[in-house]
mmCIF file with all atom_site columns, C-alpha atoms in Angstrom:
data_model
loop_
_atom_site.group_PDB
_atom_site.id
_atom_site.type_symbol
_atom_site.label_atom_id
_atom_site.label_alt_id
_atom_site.label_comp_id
_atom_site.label_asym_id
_atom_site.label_entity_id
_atom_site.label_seq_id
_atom_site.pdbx_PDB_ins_code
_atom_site.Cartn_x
_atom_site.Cartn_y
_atom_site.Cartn_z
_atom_site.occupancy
_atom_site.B_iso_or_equiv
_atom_site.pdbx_formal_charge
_atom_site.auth_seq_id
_atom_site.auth_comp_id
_atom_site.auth_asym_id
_atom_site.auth_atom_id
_atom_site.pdbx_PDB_model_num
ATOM 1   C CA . UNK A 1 1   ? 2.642  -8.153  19.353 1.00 0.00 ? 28  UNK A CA 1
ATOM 2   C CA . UNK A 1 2   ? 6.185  -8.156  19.157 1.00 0.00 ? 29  UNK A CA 1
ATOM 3   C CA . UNK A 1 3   ? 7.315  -4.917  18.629 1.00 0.00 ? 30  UNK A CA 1
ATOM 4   C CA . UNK A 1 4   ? 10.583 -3.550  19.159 1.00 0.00 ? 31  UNK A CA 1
ATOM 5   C CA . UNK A 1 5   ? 13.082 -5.908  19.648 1.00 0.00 ? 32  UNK A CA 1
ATOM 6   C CA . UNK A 1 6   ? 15.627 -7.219  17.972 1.00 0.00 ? 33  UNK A CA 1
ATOM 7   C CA . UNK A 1 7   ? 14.600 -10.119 15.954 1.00 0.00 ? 34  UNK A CA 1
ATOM 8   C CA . UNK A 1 8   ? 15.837 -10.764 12.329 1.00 0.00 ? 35  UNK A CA 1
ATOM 9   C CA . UNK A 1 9   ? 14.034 -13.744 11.226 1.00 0.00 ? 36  UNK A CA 1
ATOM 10  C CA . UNK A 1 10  ? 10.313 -15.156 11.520 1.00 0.00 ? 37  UNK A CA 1
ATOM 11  C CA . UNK A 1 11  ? 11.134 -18.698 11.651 1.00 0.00 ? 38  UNK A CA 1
ATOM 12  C CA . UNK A 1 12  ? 10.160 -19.592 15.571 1.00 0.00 ? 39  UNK A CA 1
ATOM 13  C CA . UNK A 1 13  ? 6.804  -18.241 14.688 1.00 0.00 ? 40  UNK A CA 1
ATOM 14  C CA . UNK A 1 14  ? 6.131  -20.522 12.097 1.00 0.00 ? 41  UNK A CA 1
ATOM 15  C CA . UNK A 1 15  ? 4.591  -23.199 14.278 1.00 0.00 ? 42  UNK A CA 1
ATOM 16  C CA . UNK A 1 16  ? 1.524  -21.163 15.562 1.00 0.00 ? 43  UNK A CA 1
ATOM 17  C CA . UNK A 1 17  ? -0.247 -22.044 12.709 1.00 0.00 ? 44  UNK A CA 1
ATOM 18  C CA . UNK A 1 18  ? -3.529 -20.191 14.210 1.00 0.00 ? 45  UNK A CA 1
ATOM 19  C CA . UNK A 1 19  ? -2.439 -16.577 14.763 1.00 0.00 ? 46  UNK A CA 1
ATOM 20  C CA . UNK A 1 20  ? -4.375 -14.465 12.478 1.00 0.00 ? 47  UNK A CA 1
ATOM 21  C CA . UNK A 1 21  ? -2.769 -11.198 13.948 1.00 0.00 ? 48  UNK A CA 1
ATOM 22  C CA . UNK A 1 22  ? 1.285  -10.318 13.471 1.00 0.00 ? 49  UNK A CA 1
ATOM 23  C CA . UNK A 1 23  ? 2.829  -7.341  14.436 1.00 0.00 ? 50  UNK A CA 1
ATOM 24  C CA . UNK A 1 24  ? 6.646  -7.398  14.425 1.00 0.00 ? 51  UNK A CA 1
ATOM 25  C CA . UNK A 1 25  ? 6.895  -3.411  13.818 1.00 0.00 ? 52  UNK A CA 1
ATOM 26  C CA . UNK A 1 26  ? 10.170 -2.041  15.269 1.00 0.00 ? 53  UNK A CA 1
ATOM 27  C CA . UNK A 1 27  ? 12.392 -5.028  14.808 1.00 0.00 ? 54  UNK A CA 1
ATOM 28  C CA . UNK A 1 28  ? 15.218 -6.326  12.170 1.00 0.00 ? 55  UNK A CA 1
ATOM 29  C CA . UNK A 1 29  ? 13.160 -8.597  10.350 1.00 0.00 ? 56  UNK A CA 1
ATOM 30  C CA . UNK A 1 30  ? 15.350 -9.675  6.899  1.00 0.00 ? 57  UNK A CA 1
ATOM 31  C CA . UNK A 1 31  ? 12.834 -11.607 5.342  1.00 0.00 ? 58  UNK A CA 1
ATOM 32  C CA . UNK A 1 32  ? 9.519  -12.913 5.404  1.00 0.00 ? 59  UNK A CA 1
ATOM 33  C CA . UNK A 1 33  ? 8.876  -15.254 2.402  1.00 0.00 ? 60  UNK A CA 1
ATOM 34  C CA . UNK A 1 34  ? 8.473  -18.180 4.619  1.00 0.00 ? 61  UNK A CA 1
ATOM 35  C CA . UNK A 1 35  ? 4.918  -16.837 5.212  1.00 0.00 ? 62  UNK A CA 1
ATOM 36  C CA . UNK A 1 36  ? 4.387  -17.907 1.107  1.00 0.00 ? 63  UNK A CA 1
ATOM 37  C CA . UNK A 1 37  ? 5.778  -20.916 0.179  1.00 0.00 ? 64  UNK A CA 1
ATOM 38  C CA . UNK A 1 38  ? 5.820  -22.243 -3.473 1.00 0.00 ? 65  UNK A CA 1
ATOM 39  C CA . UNK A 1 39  ? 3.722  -25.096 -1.847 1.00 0.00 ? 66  UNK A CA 1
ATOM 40  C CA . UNK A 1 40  ? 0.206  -23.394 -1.175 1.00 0.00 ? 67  UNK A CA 1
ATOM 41  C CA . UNK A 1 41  ? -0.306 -26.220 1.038  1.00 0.00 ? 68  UNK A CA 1
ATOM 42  C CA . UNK A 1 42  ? 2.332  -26.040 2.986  1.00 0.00 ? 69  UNK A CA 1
ATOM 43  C CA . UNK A 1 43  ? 1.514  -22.623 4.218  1.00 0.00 ? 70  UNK A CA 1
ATOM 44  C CA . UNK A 1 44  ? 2.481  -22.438 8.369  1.00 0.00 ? 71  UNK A CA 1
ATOM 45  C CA . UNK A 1 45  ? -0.010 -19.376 9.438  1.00 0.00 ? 72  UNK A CA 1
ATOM 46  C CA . UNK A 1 46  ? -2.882 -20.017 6.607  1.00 0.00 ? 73  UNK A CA 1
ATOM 47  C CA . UNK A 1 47  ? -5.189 -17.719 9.412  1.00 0.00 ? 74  UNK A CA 1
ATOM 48  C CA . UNK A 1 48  ? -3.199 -14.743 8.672  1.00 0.00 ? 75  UNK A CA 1
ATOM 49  C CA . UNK A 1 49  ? -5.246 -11.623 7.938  1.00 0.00 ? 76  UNK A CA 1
ATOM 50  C CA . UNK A 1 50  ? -2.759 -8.515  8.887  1.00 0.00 ? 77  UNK A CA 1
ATOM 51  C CA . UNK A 1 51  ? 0.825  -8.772  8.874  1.00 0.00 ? 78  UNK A CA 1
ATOM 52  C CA . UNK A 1 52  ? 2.946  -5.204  10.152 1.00 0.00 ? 79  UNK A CA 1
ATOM 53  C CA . UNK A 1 53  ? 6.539  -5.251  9.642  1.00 0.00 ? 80  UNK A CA 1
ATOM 54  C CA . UNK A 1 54  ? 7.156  -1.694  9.847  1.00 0.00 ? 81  UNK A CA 1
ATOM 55  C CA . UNK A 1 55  ? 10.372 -0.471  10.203 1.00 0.00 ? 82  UNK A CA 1
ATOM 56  C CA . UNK A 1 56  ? 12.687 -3.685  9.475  1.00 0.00 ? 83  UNK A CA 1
ATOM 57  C CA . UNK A 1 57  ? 15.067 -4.155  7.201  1.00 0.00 ? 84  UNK A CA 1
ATOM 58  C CA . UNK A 1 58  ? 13.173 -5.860  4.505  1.00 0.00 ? 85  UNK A CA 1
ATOM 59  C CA . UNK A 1 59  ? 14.320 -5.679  0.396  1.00 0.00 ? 86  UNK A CA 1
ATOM 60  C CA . UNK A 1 60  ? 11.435 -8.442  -0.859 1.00 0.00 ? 87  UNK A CA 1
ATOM 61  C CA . UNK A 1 61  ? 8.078  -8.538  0.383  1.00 0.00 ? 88  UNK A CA 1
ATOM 62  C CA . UNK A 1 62  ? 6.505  -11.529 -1.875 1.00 0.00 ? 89  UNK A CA 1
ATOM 63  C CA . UNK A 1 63  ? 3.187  -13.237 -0.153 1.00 0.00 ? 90  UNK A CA 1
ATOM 64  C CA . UNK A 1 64  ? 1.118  -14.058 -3.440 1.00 0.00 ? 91  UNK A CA 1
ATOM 65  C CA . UNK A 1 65  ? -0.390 -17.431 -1.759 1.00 0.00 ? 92  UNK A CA 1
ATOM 66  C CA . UNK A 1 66  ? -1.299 -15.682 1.661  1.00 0.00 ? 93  UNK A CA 1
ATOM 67  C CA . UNK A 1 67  ? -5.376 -15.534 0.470  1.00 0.00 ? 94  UNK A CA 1
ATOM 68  C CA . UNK A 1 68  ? -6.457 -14.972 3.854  1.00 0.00 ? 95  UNK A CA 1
ATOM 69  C CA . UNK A 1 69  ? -4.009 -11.661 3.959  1.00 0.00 ? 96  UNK A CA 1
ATOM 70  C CA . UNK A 1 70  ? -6.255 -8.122  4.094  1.00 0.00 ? 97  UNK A CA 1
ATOM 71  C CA . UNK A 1 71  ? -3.700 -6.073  5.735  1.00 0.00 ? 98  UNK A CA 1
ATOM 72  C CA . UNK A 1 72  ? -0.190 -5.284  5.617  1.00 0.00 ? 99  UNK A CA 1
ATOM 73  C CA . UNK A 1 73  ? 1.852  -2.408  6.537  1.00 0.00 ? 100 UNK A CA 1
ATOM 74  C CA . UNK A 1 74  ? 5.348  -2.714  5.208  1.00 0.00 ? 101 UNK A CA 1
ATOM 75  C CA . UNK A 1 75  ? 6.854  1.182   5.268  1.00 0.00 ? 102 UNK A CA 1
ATOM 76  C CA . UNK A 1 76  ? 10.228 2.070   6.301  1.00 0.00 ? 103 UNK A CA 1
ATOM 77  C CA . UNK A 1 77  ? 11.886 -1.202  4.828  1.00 0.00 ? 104 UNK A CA 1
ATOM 78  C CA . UNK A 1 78  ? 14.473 -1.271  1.817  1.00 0.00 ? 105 UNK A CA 1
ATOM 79  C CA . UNK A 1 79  ? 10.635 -2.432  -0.962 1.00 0.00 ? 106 UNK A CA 1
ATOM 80  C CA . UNK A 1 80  ? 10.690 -1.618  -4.129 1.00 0.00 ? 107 UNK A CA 1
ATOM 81  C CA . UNK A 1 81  ? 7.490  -3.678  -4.697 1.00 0.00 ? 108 UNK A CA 1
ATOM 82  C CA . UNK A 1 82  ? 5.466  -5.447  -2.995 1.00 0.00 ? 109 UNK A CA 1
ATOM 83  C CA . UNK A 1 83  ? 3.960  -8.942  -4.407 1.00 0.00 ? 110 UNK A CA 1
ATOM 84  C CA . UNK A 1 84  ? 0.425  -9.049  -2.062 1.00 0.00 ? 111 UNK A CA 1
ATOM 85  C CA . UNK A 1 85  ? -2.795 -11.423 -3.056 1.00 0.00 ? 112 UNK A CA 1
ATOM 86  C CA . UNK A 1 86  ? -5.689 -9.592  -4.045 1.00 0.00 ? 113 UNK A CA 1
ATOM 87  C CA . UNK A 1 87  ? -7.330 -10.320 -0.950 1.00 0.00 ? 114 UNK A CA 1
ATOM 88  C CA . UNK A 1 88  ? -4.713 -7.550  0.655  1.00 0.00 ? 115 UNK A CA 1
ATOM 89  C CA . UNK A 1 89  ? -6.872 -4.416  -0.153 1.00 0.00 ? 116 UNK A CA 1
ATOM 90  C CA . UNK A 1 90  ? -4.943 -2.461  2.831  1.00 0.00 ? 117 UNK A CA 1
ATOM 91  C CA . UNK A 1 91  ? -1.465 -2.205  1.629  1.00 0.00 ? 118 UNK A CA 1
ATOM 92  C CA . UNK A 1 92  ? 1.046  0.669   3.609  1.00 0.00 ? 119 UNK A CA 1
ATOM 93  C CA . UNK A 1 93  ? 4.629  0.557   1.930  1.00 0.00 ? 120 UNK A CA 1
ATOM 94  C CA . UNK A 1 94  ? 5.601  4.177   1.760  1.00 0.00 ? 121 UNK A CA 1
ATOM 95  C CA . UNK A 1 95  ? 8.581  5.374   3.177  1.00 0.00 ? 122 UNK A CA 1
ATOM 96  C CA . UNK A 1 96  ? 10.958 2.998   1.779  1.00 0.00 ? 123 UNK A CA 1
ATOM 97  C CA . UNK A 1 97  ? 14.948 3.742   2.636  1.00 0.00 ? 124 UNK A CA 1
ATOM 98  C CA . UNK A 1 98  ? 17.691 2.856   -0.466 1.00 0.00 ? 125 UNK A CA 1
ATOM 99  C CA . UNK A 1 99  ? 19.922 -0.144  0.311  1.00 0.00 ? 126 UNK A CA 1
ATOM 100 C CA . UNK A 1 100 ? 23.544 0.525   1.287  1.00 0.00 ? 127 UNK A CA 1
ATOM 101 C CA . UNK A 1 101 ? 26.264 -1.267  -0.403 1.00 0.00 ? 128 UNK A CA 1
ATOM 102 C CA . UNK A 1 102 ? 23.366 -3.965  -1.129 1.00 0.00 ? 129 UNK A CA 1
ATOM 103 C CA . UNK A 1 103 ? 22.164 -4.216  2.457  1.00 0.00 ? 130 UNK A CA 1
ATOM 104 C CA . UNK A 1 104 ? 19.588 -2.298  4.361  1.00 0.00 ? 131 UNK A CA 1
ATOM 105 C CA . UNK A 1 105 ? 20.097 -0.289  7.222  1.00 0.00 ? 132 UNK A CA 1
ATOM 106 C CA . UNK A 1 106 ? 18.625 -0.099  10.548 1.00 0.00 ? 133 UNK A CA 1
ATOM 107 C CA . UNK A 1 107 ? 15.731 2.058   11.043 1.00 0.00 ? 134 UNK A CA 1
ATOM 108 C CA . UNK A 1 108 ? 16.253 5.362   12.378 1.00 0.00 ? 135 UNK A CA 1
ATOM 109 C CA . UNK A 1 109 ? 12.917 7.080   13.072 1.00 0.00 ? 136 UNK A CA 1
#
């Protein structure tokens, strides 16, 4: 868990290409696509079965190619959709705050 800090990208994460488990709730994450590559085989966590990013500052949430993926909670970002494998049969996105001159803000519980 790494909840509550201040972190805006996932990219240092990328290399622990076992975790199954990601909670980043409570940060100022801006984008996660680097969990879904166009490459299927190039995926870096190919383990992961729940991903939380509540409460970022997300405006795309696209993970087609994450088949191992069963959770996700995604609310209090800036989603108007999100683009989940089938395997993802728990999927929390409600919430959702409108963008601000294109950008989203902080979250403000």
């Amino acid at each position: 868990m790494l909840r509550n800090n201040s972190f805006t990208g996932i990219q240092p994460l990328l290399r622990l290409s076992n975790l199954q488990v990601l909670n980043l709730d409570g940060n100022a994450i801006l984008d996660i696509s680097a969990l879904s590559p166009a490459a299927p085989a190039a995926l870096p966590l190919p383990l992961l079965s729940q991903l939380s990013v509540d409460g970022s500052r997300l405006k795309v949430a696209s993970l087609p190619r994450l088949g191992s993926l069963s959770y996700l909670q995604a609310s209090h970002n800036c989603l108007a959709a999100a683009d989940v494998p089938a395997s993802a049969t728990e999927v929390y996105w409600g919430g959702q705050r409108a963008l601000v001159s294109g950008v989203c803000p902080p979250y403000a519980p």
